[in-house]
Coordinates of N, CA and C in Angstrom, one line a residue:
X1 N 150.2 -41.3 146.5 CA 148.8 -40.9 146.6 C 148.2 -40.9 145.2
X2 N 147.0 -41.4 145.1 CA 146.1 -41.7 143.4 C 146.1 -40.4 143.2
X3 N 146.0 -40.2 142.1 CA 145.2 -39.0 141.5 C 144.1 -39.0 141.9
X4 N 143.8 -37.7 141.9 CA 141.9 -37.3 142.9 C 141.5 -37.2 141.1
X5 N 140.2 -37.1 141.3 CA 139.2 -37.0 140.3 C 139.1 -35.7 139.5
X6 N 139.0 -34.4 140.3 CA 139.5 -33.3 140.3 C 141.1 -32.7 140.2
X7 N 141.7 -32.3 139.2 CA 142.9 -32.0 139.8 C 143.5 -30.7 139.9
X8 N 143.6 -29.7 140.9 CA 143.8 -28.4 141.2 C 144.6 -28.0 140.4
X9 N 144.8 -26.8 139.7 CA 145.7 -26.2 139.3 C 145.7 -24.4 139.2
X10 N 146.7 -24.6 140.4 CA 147.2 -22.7 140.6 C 147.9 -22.2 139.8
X11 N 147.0 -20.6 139.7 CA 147.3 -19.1 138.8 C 148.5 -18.9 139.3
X12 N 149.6 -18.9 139.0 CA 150.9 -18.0 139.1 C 150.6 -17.2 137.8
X13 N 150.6 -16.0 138.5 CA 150.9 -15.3 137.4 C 152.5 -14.9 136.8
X14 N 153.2 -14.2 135.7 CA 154.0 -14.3 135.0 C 155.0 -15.7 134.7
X15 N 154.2 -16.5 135.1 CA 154.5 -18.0 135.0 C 153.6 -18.6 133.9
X16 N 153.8 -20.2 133.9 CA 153.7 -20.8 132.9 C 151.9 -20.9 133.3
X17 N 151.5 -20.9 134.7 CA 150.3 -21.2 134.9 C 149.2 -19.2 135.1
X18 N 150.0 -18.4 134.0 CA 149.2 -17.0 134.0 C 147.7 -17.3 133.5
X19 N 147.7 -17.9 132.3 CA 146.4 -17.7 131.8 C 145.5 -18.6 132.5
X20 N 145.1 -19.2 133.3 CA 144.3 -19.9 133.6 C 142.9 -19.2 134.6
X21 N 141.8 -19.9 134.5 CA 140.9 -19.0 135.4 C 139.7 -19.5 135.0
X22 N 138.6 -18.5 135.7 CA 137.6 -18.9 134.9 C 136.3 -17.7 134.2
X23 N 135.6 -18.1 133.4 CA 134.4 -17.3 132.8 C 133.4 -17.6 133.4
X24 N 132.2 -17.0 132.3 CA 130.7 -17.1 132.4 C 130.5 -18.7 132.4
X25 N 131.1 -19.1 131.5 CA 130.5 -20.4 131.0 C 131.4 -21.7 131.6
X26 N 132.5 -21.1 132.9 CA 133.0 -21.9 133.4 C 134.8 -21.8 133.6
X27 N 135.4 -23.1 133.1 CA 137.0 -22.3 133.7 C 137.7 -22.3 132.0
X28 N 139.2 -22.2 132.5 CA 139.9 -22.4 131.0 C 141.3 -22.3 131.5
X29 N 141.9 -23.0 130.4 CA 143.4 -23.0 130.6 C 143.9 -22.9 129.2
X30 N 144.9 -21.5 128.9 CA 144.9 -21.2 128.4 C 146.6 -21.2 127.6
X31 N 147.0 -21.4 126.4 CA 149.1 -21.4 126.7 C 149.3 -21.5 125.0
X32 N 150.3 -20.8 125.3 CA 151.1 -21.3 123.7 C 152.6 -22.6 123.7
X33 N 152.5 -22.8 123.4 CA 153.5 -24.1 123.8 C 153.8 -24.9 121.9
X34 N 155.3 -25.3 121.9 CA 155.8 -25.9 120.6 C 155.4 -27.5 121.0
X35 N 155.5 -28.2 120.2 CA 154.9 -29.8 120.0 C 155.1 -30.1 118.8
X36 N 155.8 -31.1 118.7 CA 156.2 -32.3 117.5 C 154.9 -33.8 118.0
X37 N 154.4 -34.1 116.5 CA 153.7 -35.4 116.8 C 154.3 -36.6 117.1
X38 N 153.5 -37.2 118.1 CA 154.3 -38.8 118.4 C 155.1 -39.3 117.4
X39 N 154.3 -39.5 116.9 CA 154.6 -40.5 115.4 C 156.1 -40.0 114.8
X40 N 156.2 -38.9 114.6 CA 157.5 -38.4 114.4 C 159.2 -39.2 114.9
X41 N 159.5 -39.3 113.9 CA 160.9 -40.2 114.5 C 162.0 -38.7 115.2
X42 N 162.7 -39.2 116.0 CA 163.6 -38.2 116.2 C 164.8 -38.2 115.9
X43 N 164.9 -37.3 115.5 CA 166.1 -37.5 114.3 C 166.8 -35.7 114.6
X44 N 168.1 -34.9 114.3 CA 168.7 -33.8 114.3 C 167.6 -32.5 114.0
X45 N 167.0 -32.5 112.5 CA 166.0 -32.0 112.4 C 164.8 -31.9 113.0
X46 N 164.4 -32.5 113.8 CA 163.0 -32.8 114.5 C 162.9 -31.5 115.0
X47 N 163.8 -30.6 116.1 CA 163.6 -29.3 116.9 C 163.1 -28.4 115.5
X48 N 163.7 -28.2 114.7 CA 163.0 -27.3 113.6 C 161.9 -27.6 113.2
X49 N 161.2 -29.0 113.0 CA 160.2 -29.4 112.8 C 159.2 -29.1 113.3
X50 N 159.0 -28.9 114.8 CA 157.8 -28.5 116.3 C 157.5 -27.8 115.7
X51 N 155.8 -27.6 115.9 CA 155.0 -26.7 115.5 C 154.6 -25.5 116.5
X52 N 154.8 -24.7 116.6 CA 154.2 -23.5 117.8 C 152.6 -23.5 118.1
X53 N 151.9 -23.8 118.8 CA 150.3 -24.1 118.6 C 149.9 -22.6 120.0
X54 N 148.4 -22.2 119.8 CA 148.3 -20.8 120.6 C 146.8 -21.8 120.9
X55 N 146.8 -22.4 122.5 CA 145.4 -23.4 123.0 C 144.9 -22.8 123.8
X56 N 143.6 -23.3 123.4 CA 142.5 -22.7 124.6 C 141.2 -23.5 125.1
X57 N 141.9 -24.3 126.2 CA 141.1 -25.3 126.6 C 140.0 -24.7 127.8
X58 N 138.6 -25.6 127.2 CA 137.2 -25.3 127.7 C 136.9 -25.8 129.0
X59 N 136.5 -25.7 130.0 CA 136.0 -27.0 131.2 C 134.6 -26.1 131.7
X60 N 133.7 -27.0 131.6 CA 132.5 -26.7 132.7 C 132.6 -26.3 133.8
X61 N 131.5 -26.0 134.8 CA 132.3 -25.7 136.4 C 132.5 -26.4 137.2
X62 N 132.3 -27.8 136.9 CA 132.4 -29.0 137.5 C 134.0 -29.4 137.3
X63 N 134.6 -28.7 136.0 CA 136.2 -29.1 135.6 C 135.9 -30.0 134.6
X64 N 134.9 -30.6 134.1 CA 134.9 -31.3 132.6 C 135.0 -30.4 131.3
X65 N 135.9 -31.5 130.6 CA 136.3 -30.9 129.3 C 135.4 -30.2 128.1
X66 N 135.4 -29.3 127.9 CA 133.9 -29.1 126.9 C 134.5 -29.1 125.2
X67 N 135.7 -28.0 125.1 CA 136.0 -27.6 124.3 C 137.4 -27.4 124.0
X68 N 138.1 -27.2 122.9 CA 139.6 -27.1 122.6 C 139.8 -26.3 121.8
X69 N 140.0 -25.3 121.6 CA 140.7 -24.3 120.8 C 142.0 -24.3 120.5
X70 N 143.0 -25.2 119.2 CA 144.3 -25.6 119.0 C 144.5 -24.7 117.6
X71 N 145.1 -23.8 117.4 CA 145.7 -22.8 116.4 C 147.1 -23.5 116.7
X72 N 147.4 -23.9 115.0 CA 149.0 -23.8 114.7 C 149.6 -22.8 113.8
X73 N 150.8 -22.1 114.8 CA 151.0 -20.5 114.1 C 152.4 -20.9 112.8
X74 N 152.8 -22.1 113.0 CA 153.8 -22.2 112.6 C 154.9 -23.4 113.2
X75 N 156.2 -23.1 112.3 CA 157.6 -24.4 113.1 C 158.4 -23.2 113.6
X76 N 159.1 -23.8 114.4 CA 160.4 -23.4 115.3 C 161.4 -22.9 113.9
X77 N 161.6 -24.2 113.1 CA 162.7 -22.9 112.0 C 161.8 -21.9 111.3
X78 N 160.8 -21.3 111.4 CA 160.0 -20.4 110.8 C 160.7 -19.5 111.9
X79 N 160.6 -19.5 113.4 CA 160.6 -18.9 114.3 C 162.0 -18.2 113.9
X80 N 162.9 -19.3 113.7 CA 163.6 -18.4 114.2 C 164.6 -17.8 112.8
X81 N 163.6 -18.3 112.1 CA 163.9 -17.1 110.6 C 163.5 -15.8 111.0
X82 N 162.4 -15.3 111.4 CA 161.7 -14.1 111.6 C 161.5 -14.1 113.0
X83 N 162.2 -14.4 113.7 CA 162.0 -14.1 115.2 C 161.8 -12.6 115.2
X84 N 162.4 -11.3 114.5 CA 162.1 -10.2 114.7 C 161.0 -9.3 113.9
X85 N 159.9 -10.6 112.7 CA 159.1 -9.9 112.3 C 157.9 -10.1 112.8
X86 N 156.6 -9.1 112.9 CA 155.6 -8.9 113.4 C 154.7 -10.1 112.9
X87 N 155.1 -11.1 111.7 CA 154.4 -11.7 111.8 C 155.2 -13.1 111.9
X88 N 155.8 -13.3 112.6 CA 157.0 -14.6 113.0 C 155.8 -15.3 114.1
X89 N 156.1 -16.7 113.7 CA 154.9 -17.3 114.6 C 154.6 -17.3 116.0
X90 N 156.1 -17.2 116.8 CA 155.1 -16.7 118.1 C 154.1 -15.3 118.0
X91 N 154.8 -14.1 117.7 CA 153.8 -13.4 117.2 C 152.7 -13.7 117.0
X92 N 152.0 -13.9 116.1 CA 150.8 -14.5 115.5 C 150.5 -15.5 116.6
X93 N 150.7 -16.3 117.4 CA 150.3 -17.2 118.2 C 150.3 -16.4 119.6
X94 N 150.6 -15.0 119.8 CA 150.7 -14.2 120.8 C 149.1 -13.6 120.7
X95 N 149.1 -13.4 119.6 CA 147.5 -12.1 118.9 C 146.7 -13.3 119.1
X96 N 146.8 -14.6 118.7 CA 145.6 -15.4 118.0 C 145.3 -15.8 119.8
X97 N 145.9 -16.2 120.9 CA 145.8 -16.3 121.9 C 145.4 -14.7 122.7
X98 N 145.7 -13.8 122.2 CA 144.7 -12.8 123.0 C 143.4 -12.8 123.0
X99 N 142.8 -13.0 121.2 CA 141.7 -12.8 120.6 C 140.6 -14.3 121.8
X100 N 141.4 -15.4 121.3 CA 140.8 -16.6 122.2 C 140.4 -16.0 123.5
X101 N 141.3 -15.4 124.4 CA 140.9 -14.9 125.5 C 139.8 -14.1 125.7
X102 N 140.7 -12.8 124.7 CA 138.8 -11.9 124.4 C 137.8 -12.5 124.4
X103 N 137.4 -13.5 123.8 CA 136.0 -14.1 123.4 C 135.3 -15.1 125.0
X104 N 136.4 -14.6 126.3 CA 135.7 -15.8 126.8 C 134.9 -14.6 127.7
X105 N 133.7 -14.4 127.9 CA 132.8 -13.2 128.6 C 132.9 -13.5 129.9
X106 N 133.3 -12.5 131.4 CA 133.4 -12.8 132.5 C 134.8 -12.9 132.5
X107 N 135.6 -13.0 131.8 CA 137.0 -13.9 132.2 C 137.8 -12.7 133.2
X108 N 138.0 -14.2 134.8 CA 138.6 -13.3 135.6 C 139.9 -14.9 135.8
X109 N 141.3 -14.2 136.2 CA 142.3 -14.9 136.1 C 142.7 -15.7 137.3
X110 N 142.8 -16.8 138.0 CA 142.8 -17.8 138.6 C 142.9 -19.1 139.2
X111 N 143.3 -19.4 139.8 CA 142.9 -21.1 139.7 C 141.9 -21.7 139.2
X112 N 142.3 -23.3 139.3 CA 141.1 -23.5 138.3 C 140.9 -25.1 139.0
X113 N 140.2 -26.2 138.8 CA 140.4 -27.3 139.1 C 139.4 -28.1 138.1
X114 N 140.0 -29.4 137.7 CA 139.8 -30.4 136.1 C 140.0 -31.4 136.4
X115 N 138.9 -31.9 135.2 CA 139.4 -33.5 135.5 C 139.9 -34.2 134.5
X116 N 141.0 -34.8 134.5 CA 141.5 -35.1 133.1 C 140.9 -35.4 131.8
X117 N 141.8 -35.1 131.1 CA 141.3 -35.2 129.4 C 142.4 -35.5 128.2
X118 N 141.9 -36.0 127.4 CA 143.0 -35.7 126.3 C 142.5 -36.0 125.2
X119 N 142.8 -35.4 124.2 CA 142.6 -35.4 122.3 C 143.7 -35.0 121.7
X120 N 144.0 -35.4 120.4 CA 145.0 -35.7 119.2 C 144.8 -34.6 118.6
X121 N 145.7 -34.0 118.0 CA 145.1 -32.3 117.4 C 146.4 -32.8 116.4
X122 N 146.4 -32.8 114.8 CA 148.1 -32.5 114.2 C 148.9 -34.2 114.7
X123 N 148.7 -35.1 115.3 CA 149.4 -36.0 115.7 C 150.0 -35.7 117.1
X124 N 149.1 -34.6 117.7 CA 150.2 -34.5 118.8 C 149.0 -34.4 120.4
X125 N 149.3 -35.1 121.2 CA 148.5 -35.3 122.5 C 148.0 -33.9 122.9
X126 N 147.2 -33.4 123.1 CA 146.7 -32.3 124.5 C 145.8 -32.9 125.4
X127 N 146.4 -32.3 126.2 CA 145.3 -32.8 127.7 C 146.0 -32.9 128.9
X128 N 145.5 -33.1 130.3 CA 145.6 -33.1 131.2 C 145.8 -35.0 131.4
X129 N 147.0 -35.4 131.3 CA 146.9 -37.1 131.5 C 147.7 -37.9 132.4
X130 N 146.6 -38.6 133.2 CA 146.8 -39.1 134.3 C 148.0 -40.4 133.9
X131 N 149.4 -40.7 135.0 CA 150.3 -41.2 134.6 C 150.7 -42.0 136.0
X132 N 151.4 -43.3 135.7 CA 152.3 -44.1 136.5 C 153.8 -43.5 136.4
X133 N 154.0 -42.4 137.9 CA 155.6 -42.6 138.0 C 155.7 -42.7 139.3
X134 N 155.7 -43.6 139.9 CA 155.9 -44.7 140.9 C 156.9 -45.6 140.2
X135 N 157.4 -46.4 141.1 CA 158.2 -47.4 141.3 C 157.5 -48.4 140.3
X136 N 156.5 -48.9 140.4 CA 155.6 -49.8 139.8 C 154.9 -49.5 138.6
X137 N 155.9 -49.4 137.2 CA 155.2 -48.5 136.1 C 153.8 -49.3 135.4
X138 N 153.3 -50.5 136.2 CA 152.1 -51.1 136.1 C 150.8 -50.5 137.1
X139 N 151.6 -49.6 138.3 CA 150.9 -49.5 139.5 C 149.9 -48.2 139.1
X140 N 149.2 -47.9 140.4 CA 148.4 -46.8 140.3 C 149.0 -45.4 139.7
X141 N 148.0 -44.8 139.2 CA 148.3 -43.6 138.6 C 148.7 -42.9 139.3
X142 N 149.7 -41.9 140.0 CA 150.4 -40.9 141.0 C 150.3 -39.7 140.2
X143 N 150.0 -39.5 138.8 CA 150.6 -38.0 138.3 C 149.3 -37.6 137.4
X144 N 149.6 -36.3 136.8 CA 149.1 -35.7 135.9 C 149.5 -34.6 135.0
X145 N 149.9 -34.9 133.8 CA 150.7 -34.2 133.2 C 149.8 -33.5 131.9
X146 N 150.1 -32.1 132.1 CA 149.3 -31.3 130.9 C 150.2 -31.2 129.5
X147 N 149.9 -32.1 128.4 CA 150.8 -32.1 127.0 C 150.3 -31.1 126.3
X148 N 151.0 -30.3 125.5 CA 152.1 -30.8 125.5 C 153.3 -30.2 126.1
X149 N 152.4 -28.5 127.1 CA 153.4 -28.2 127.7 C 154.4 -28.7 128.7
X150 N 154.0 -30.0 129.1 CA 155.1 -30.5 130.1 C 155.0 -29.7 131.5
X151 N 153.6 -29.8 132.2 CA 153.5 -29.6 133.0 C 152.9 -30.7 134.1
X152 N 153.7 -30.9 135.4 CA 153.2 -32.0 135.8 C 152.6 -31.6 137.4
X153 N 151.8 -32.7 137.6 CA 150.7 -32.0 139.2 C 151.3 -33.7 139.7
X154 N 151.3 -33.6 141.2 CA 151.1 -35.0 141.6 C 151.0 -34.6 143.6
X155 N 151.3 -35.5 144.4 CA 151.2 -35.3 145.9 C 152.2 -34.2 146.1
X156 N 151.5 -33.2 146.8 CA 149.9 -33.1 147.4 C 149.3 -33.4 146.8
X157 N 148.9 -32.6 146.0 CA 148.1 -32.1 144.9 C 147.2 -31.1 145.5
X158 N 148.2 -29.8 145.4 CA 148.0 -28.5 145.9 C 147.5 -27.3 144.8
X159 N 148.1 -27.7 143.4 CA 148.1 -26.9 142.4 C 149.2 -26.7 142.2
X160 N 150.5 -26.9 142.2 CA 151.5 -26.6 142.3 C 151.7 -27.3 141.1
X161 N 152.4 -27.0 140.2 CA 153.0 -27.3 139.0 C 154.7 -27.8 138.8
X162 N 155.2 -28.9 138.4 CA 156.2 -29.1 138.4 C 157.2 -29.2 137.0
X163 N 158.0 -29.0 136.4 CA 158.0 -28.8 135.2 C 159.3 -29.2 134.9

């Protein structure tokens, strides 16, 4: 089945899809997630390399993309130098993603439905991007995957998140 134009995506809460919902000014999807840039060769060191980013993606109420809020708090070997100090980058990418949230007026927690998007932030993809994984990797688009957390939507397309 194509990708719809719209593509649903449901609030589980204490899950990967908690922050999402919508405001005054419309919806939002909200996450902290690590990411290395494409460009990056992969090599032993790379996992230390990933940056920890605290995102806060905008959509109208139609589900068009308005805005991106990308904070990078830090790398994974930062993390896990100070994993136990208050300012170790998840930390700081924990606060800097509350404050994002604070600022959105109305915000009630939710589903949400969008229509794909994507921009380059640091060398590294975000967005909601529509994909061939079908049989025919020339054929129609069947998926949609939100980068860089590695979240993927496809038939039904219920809101159901696959990961």
């Amino acid at each position: 089945m194509p990708v719809p134009e719209i593509i649903p995506i449901a609030h589980e809460p204490d899950y990967r899809t908690s922050t999402i919902g919508r405001f005054d000014g419309g919806q939002f999807f909200a996450s902290i997630t690590y990411a290395s840039p494409e460009s990056e060769e992969r090599d032993d060191a790379r996992e230390g390399r990933k940056q920890l980013y605290a995102v806060l993606h905008k959509f109208n109420p139609e589900g068009s993309h308005t805005d991106s809020d990308i904070w990078c708090a830090g790398t994974w070997d930062q993390q896990q130098r100070h994993r136990y100090d208050e300012h170790s980058p998840l930390n700081l990418a924990e606060r800097k993603l509350e404050g994002m949230l604070a600022g959105l007026p109305g915000r009630e927690y939710g589903s949400i439905a969008i229509r794909p998007f994507q921009l380059t932030v640091d060398g590294v993809v975000f967005g909601l991007v529509t994909e061939c994984h079908g049989e025919d990797e020339d054929g129609e688009h069947d998926w949609a995957e939100l980068y860089p957390d590695g979240l993927g939507f496809g038939d039904p397309w219920d809101g159901e998140c696959s990961t």
